[in-house]
Short mmCIF file of C-alpha atoms in Angstrom, two decimals:
data_model
loop_
_atom_site.label_atom_id
_atom_site.label_comp_id
_atom_site.label_asym_id
_atom_site.label_seq_id
_atom_site.Cartn_x
_atom_site.Cartn_y
_atom_site.Cartn_z
CA MET F 1 -18.51 -27.88 42.55
CA SER F 2 -20.80 -27.36 45.57
CA ASP F 3 -18.52 -29.07 47.86
CA GLN F 4 -15.69 -26.67 47.60
CA LEU F 5 -18.36 -24.17 48.91
CA ALA F 6 -19.28 -25.28 51.82
CA PRO F 7 -18.42 -24.18 55.21
CA SER F 8 -17.60 -26.59 57.35
CA ALA F 9 -13.96 -27.39 56.58
CA SER F 10 -14.13 -30.84 58.61
CA ALA F 11 -16.22 -32.52 55.46
CA THR F 12 -14.90 -33.67 52.81
CA GLU F 13 -18.00 -34.17 51.24
CA SER F 14 -21.34 -32.78 50.57
CA ASN F 15 -23.19 -32.70 53.69
CA PRO F 16 -26.08 -35.31 53.27
CA GLU F 17 -28.59 -32.10 53.05
CA ASP F 18 -27.24 -31.21 50.14
CA SER F 19 -26.97 -34.56 48.57
CA LEU F 20 -30.32 -34.87 48.78
CA GLN F 21 -31.67 -30.54 48.15
CA ASN F 22 -29.44 -31.02 44.32
CA PRO F 23 -32.17 -32.09 42.22
CA GLN F 24 -29.34 -33.22 39.67
CA PHE F 25 -27.80 -35.50 42.26
CA LEU F 26 -30.94 -37.66 42.78
CA VAL F 27 -32.60 -37.30 39.06
CA ASP F 28 -28.87 -38.65 38.00
CA LEU F 29 -29.17 -41.40 40.70
CA ARG F 30 -32.68 -42.36 39.77
CA GLN F 31 -31.47 -42.65 36.22
CA GLN F 32 -28.80 -45.34 37.07
CA MET F 33 -30.57 -47.35 39.29
CA LEU F 34 -33.25 -47.59 37.34
CA ARG F 35 -30.92 -48.63 34.70
CA PHE F 36 -29.53 -51.29 36.44
CA ALA F 37 -32.99 -52.44 37.84
CA SER F 38 -34.20 -52.66 34.25
CA LEU F 39 -31.49 -54.51 33.39
CA GLN F 40 -31.41 -57.38 35.66
CA LEU F 41 -35.30 -57.76 36.24
CA GLN F 42 -35.86 -57.13 32.40
CA ASP F 43 -39.47 -55.46 33.29
CA THR F 44 -39.70 -51.46 33.53
CA GLN F 45 -42.80 -51.92 36.02
CA LEU F 46 -41.08 -53.53 38.55
CA ALA F 47 -37.34 -52.00 38.53
CA GLU F 48 -39.63 -48.88 39.20
CA ASP F 49 -41.04 -50.09 41.77
CA ALA F 50 -37.93 -51.37 43.10
CA VAL F 51 -36.40 -47.89 42.56
CA GLN F 52 -39.05 -46.45 44.09
CA GLU F 53 -38.64 -48.60 47.17
CA ALA F 54 -35.32 -47.91 47.75
CA LEU F 55 -34.99 -44.54 47.43
CA MET F 56 -38.29 -43.75 49.71
CA GLY F 57 -36.13 -45.40 52.65
CA ALA F 58 -32.86 -43.34 52.12
CA LEU F 59 -35.30 -40.21 52.02
CA LYS F 60 -36.09 -41.48 55.28
CA ASN F 61 -33.56 -42.13 56.69
CA PHE F 62 -31.18 -38.92 55.05
CA ARG F 63 -29.99 -37.74 57.75
CA SER F 64 -27.99 -40.61 59.16
CA PHE F 65 -25.91 -40.42 55.95
CA SER F 66 -21.84 -38.72 55.93
CA GLY F 67 -22.32 -37.83 52.23
CA ARG F 68 -23.50 -38.85 49.10
CA SER F 69 -21.41 -42.11 48.23
CA ALA F 70 -22.81 -43.22 51.64
CA LEU F 71 -26.49 -42.22 50.30
CA LYS F 72 -25.43 -44.34 47.06
CA THR F 73 -23.78 -47.24 48.58
CA TRP F 74 -26.98 -47.29 50.93
CA VAL F 75 -29.59 -47.07 48.06
CA PHE F 76 -28.02 -49.71 45.96
CA ALA F 77 -26.95 -52.49 49.08
CA ILE F 78 -30.79 -51.89 49.65
CA LEU F 79 -31.50 -52.06 45.01
CA LYS F 80 -29.38 -54.89 45.08
CA ASN F 81 -31.59 -57.10 47.87
CA LYS F 82 -34.69 -56.22 46.33
CA ILE F 83 -33.56 -57.27 42.80
CA ALA F 84 -32.17 -60.09 44.56
CA ASP F 85 -35.43 -61.02 46.21
CA THR F 86 -36.71 -60.88 43.20
CA LEU F 87 -34.68 -62.98 41.13
CA ARG F 88 -35.21 -65.74 44.01
CA GLN F 89 -39.22 -65.43 43.71
CA ARG F 90 -39.24 -65.37 40.23
CA GLN F 91 -37.11 -68.23 39.09
CA ARG F 92 -39.42 -70.21 37.34
CA PHE F 93 -40.58 -68.11 34.99
CA VAL F 94 -38.41 -68.42 32.36
CA ASP F 95 -38.03 -65.74 29.70
CA ALA F 96 -37.70 -67.55 26.37
CA ASP F 97 -36.30 -64.43 24.88
CA LEU F 98 -32.97 -64.58 26.41
CA LEU F 99 -32.44 -67.88 25.73
CA VAL F 100 -33.19 -67.57 22.47
CA ARG F 101 -30.57 -64.07 22.48
CA GLY F 102 -27.94 -66.16 24.14
CA ASP F 103 -27.61 -68.31 20.70
CA ARG F 104 -26.68 -65.86 18.73
CA GLU F 105 -23.61 -64.69 20.97
CA GLU F 106 -22.26 -68.23 20.40
CA HIS F 107 -19.08 -66.76 18.16
CA ASP F 108 -18.43 -63.48 20.14
CA HIS F 109 -14.75 -64.05 20.93
CA ASP F 110 -13.39 -66.01 18.38
CA GLU F 111 -11.74 -63.18 17.21
CA LEU F 112 -9.85 -63.28 20.21
CA PHE F 113 -7.68 -66.25 19.85
CA ASP F 114 -6.32 -67.94 16.68
CA GLN F 115 -7.48 -71.24 15.62
CA THR F 116 -5.16 -72.88 17.47
CA GLY F 117 -6.58 -71.44 20.89
CA HIS F 118 -3.90 -68.61 21.62
CA TRP F 119 -4.45 -64.74 21.18
CA GLN F 120 -4.41 -62.78 17.95
CA LYS F 121 -1.45 -60.85 17.50
CA ASP F 122 -2.93 -57.39 18.23
CA GLU F 123 -5.48 -59.01 21.08
CA LYS F 124 -3.10 -59.48 23.66
CA PRO F 125 -4.08 -57.81 26.99
CA LYS F 126 -1.01 -55.63 27.95
CA ARG F 127 -0.23 -54.95 31.11
CA TRP F 128 -2.06 -51.81 32.20
CA ALA F 129 -0.20 -48.90 34.34
CA ASP F 130 -2.17 -47.80 37.46
CA PRO F 131 -5.30 -49.71 37.45
CA GLU F 132 -5.79 -48.00 40.81
CA SER F 133 -6.40 -44.55 40.24
CA ALA F 134 -9.11 -44.85 37.20
CA ILE F 135 -11.47 -45.64 40.08
CA TYR F 136 -10.98 -41.39 41.13
CA ASP F 137 -11.32 -40.58 37.54
CA LYS F 138 -14.92 -38.97 36.43
CA HIS F 139 -13.92 -39.96 32.38
CA PHE F 140 -12.80 -43.80 34.01
CA TRP F 141 -16.61 -44.10 34.76
CA ARG F 142 -17.99 -43.07 31.50
CA ILE F 143 -16.05 -45.47 29.30
CA PHE F 144 -16.41 -48.25 31.97
CA GLU F 145 -20.57 -47.54 31.84
CA ALA F 146 -20.07 -47.27 27.88
CA CYS F 147 -18.42 -50.80 27.65
CA LEU F 148 -21.45 -51.80 30.17
CA SER F 149 -23.93 -51.35 27.86
CA HIS F 150 -21.95 -52.01 25.02
CA LEU F 151 -22.19 -56.33 25.92
CA PRO F 152 -24.85 -58.04 24.87
CA SER F 153 -27.66 -57.63 27.14
CA ARG F 154 -27.69 -61.22 28.29
CA GLN F 155 -24.36 -60.97 29.14
CA ALA F 156 -24.26 -57.84 30.77
CA GLN F 157 -27.27 -59.23 32.95
CA ILE F 158 -25.46 -62.39 34.50
CA PHE F 159 -22.19 -59.83 34.60
CA MET F 160 -24.33 -57.82 36.90
CA MET F 161 -25.72 -60.24 38.63
CA ARG F 162 -22.41 -61.83 39.69
CA GLU F 163 -20.73 -59.00 40.28
CA PHE F 164 -23.07 -56.37 41.06
CA ILE F 165 -25.91 -57.79 42.86
CA GLU F 166 -22.82 -60.78 43.88
CA LEU F 167 -25.24 -63.67 43.58
CA GLU F 168 -23.74 -67.06 44.14
CA SER F 169 -23.62 -69.02 40.72
CA HIS F 170 -26.10 -71.26 41.46
CA GLU F 171 -28.92 -68.55 42.18
CA ILE F 172 -28.11 -67.53 39.05
CA CYS F 173 -28.21 -70.35 37.33
CA ALA F 174 -31.49 -70.74 38.96
CA ALA F 175 -32.84 -67.32 38.57
CA VAL F 176 -32.00 -67.00 34.50
CA GLU F 177 -32.12 -70.82 34.44
CA ILE F 178 -29.46 -71.64 32.54
CA SER F 179 -26.72 -74.62 33.88
CA VAL F 180 -23.59 -73.77 35.48
CA SER F 181 -21.75 -74.24 32.56
CA ASN F 182 -23.90 -71.98 30.21
CA LEU F 183 -23.15 -69.62 33.13
CA ASN F 184 -19.15 -69.63 33.11
CA VAL F 185 -18.80 -69.20 29.30
CA THR F 186 -21.16 -66.57 29.66
CA LEU F 187 -19.13 -64.82 32.04
CA HIS F 188 -16.19 -65.90 30.32
CA ARG F 189 -16.70 -63.76 27.82
CA ALA F 190 -18.26 -60.93 29.43
CA ARG F 191 -15.14 -60.59 31.40
CA LEU F 192 -13.09 -60.69 27.83
CA ARG F 193 -15.03 -58.33 26.28
CA LEU F 194 -14.92 -56.22 29.33
CA ARG F 195 -11.65 -56.23 29.62
CA GLU F 196 -10.65 -55.55 25.94
CA CYS F 197 -13.62 -52.75 26.14
CA LEU F 198 -11.56 -50.79 28.97
CA GLU F 199 -8.07 -51.28 27.62
CA ASP F 200 -8.75 -50.25 23.89
CA ASN F 201 -10.37 -47.54 25.69
CA TRP F 202 -9.10 -46.48 28.74
CA PHE F 203 -6.10 -48.75 30.13
CA GLY F 204 -4.18 -48.95 26.96
CA VAL F 205 -5.04 -45.39 25.85
CA GLU F 206 -1.47 -43.02 26.71
CA LYS F 207 -3.23 -40.06 28.59
CA ASP F 208 -1.81 -36.69 29.18
CA ARG F 209 -1.81 -36.20 32.72
CA MET H 1 -0.96 -81.17 27.99
CA MET H 2 -0.48 -77.29 27.58
CA LYS H 3 -3.23 -75.01 27.32
CA THR H 4 -4.30 -72.35 24.73
CA CYS H 5 -4.69 -69.57 26.05
CA ARG H 6 -8.73 -69.70 25.44
CA GLU H 7 -8.47 -72.64 27.98
CA ALA H 8 -6.31 -70.44 30.49
CA THR H 9 -8.93 -67.12 30.74
CA ARG H 10 -11.38 -70.01 30.93
CA LEU H 11 -9.75 -71.06 33.60
CA MET H 12 -8.99 -67.56 35.27
CA SER H 13 -12.23 -66.62 34.76
CA GLU H 14 -13.75 -69.74 36.34
CA SER H 15 -11.77 -69.36 39.66
CA GLN H 16 -13.48 -66.28 40.56
CA GLU H 17 -16.66 -68.37 40.77
CA ARG H 18 -15.55 -71.60 42.36
CA ASP H 19 -12.23 -73.23 43.32
CA LEU H 20 -10.24 -75.15 40.64
CA HIS H 21 -9.52 -78.72 40.57
CA ILE H 22 -5.64 -78.95 41.99
CA SER H 23 -4.99 -80.54 38.16
CA GLU H 24 -6.14 -77.11 36.72
CA GLN H 25 -4.44 -75.20 39.32
CA ALA H 26 -1.04 -76.96 38.24
CA GLY H 27 -1.68 -76.67 34.40
CA LEU H 28 -2.79 -73.21 34.79
CA LYS H 29 0.44 -72.04 36.50
CA LEU H 30 2.15 -73.78 34.24
CA HIS H 31 0.62 -71.70 31.43
CA LEU H 32 1.14 -68.64 32.80
CA ALA H 33 4.93 -69.39 33.29
CA MET H 34 5.44 -68.74 30.02
CA CYS H 35 2.34 -66.34 28.71
CA THR H 36 2.76 -62.64 29.57
CA PRO H 37 -0.64 -62.07 27.79
CA CYS H 38 -2.19 -63.99 30.42
CA ARG H 39 -0.51 -63.12 32.95
CA ASN H 40 -2.07 -59.36 31.84
CA PHE H 41 -5.19 -60.87 31.64
CA SER H 42 -5.18 -62.69 35.23
CA LYS H 43 -4.35 -59.43 36.92
CA GLN H 44 -7.13 -57.86 34.82
CA LEU H 45 -10.06 -59.88 36.04
CA LYS H 46 -9.16 -59.13 39.46
CA THR H 47 -8.60 -55.30 38.66
CA LEU H 48 -12.48 -55.34 37.02
CA ARG H 49 -13.80 -57.13 39.99
CA ARG H 50 -12.19 -54.04 42.05
CA ILE H 51 -13.34 -51.93 39.58
CA THR H 52 -17.51 -53.31 39.65
CA GLN H 53 -17.76 -53.54 43.25
CA SER H 54 -16.30 -49.90 43.27
CA TYR H 55 -19.16 -49.31 40.74
CA ALA H 56 -21.48 -50.66 43.02
CA GLN H 57 -20.39 -49.01 46.18
CA GLY H 58 -21.06 -45.65 43.94
CA GLY H 59 -17.33 -44.62 42.96
CA PRO H 60 -18.69 -42.37 40.15
CA GLU H 61 -19.90 -40.53 42.34
CA LYS H 62 -17.03 -39.80 44.88
CA VAL H 63 -14.84 -38.52 42.41
CA ASP H 64 -16.27 -34.52 41.54
CA LYS H 65 -13.64 -34.42 38.68
#
């Protein structure tokens, strides 16, 4: 990519102007932010506003970023704060749909365990070889995004509130009006599903590399 | 009483949100000592958290190939 063509040998990443002059990078980034914000806020307009605000801030200050990942880290931090604020303000307005949908996800990990509560024979978590190197592989990130988007929407929303926005339990419970035990059950399911998906599609697959 | 894998995974998941009670920790340790799949699960939860944080910090953008 253009990174390798950059004249400066000392820069390991694209310089900030490349980041912002590359329309595809911005389009992709915006799309990713929008997907993330929409999932959290369940409201397209609010999501658009939050993304717009975070991006405008970044564009104003773009010279201070050392590369794309610095820029991206920064805009996502802003976006996370913006979403967290919106969610906190909104705690009184319950989305009744979410509660209904939650009920339908009741039995989704029964197939992982047998009647005595032990792992089904072919569902036992295996040892993951070299989990650290996955984050340097763009194919892995595609799998990760696919696994995330295959979670039931409520599980994905709550999982990302916890792990991505790093809200505490009580904040999530207030924002989506669920009990702590409900939250714990949801996170447990989301983690079971995600790890299964990652193992089935990445860590448990023989790769010739 | 011996914990089931379902119960053990639930406790491991919850330990990412709160400190477990001593009794929960003891029961979990005992289970993990004897259950390889749950030991794998335990490591994978930590990996999952690291991966998600890396994702939030622009992980996919840091790789170019």
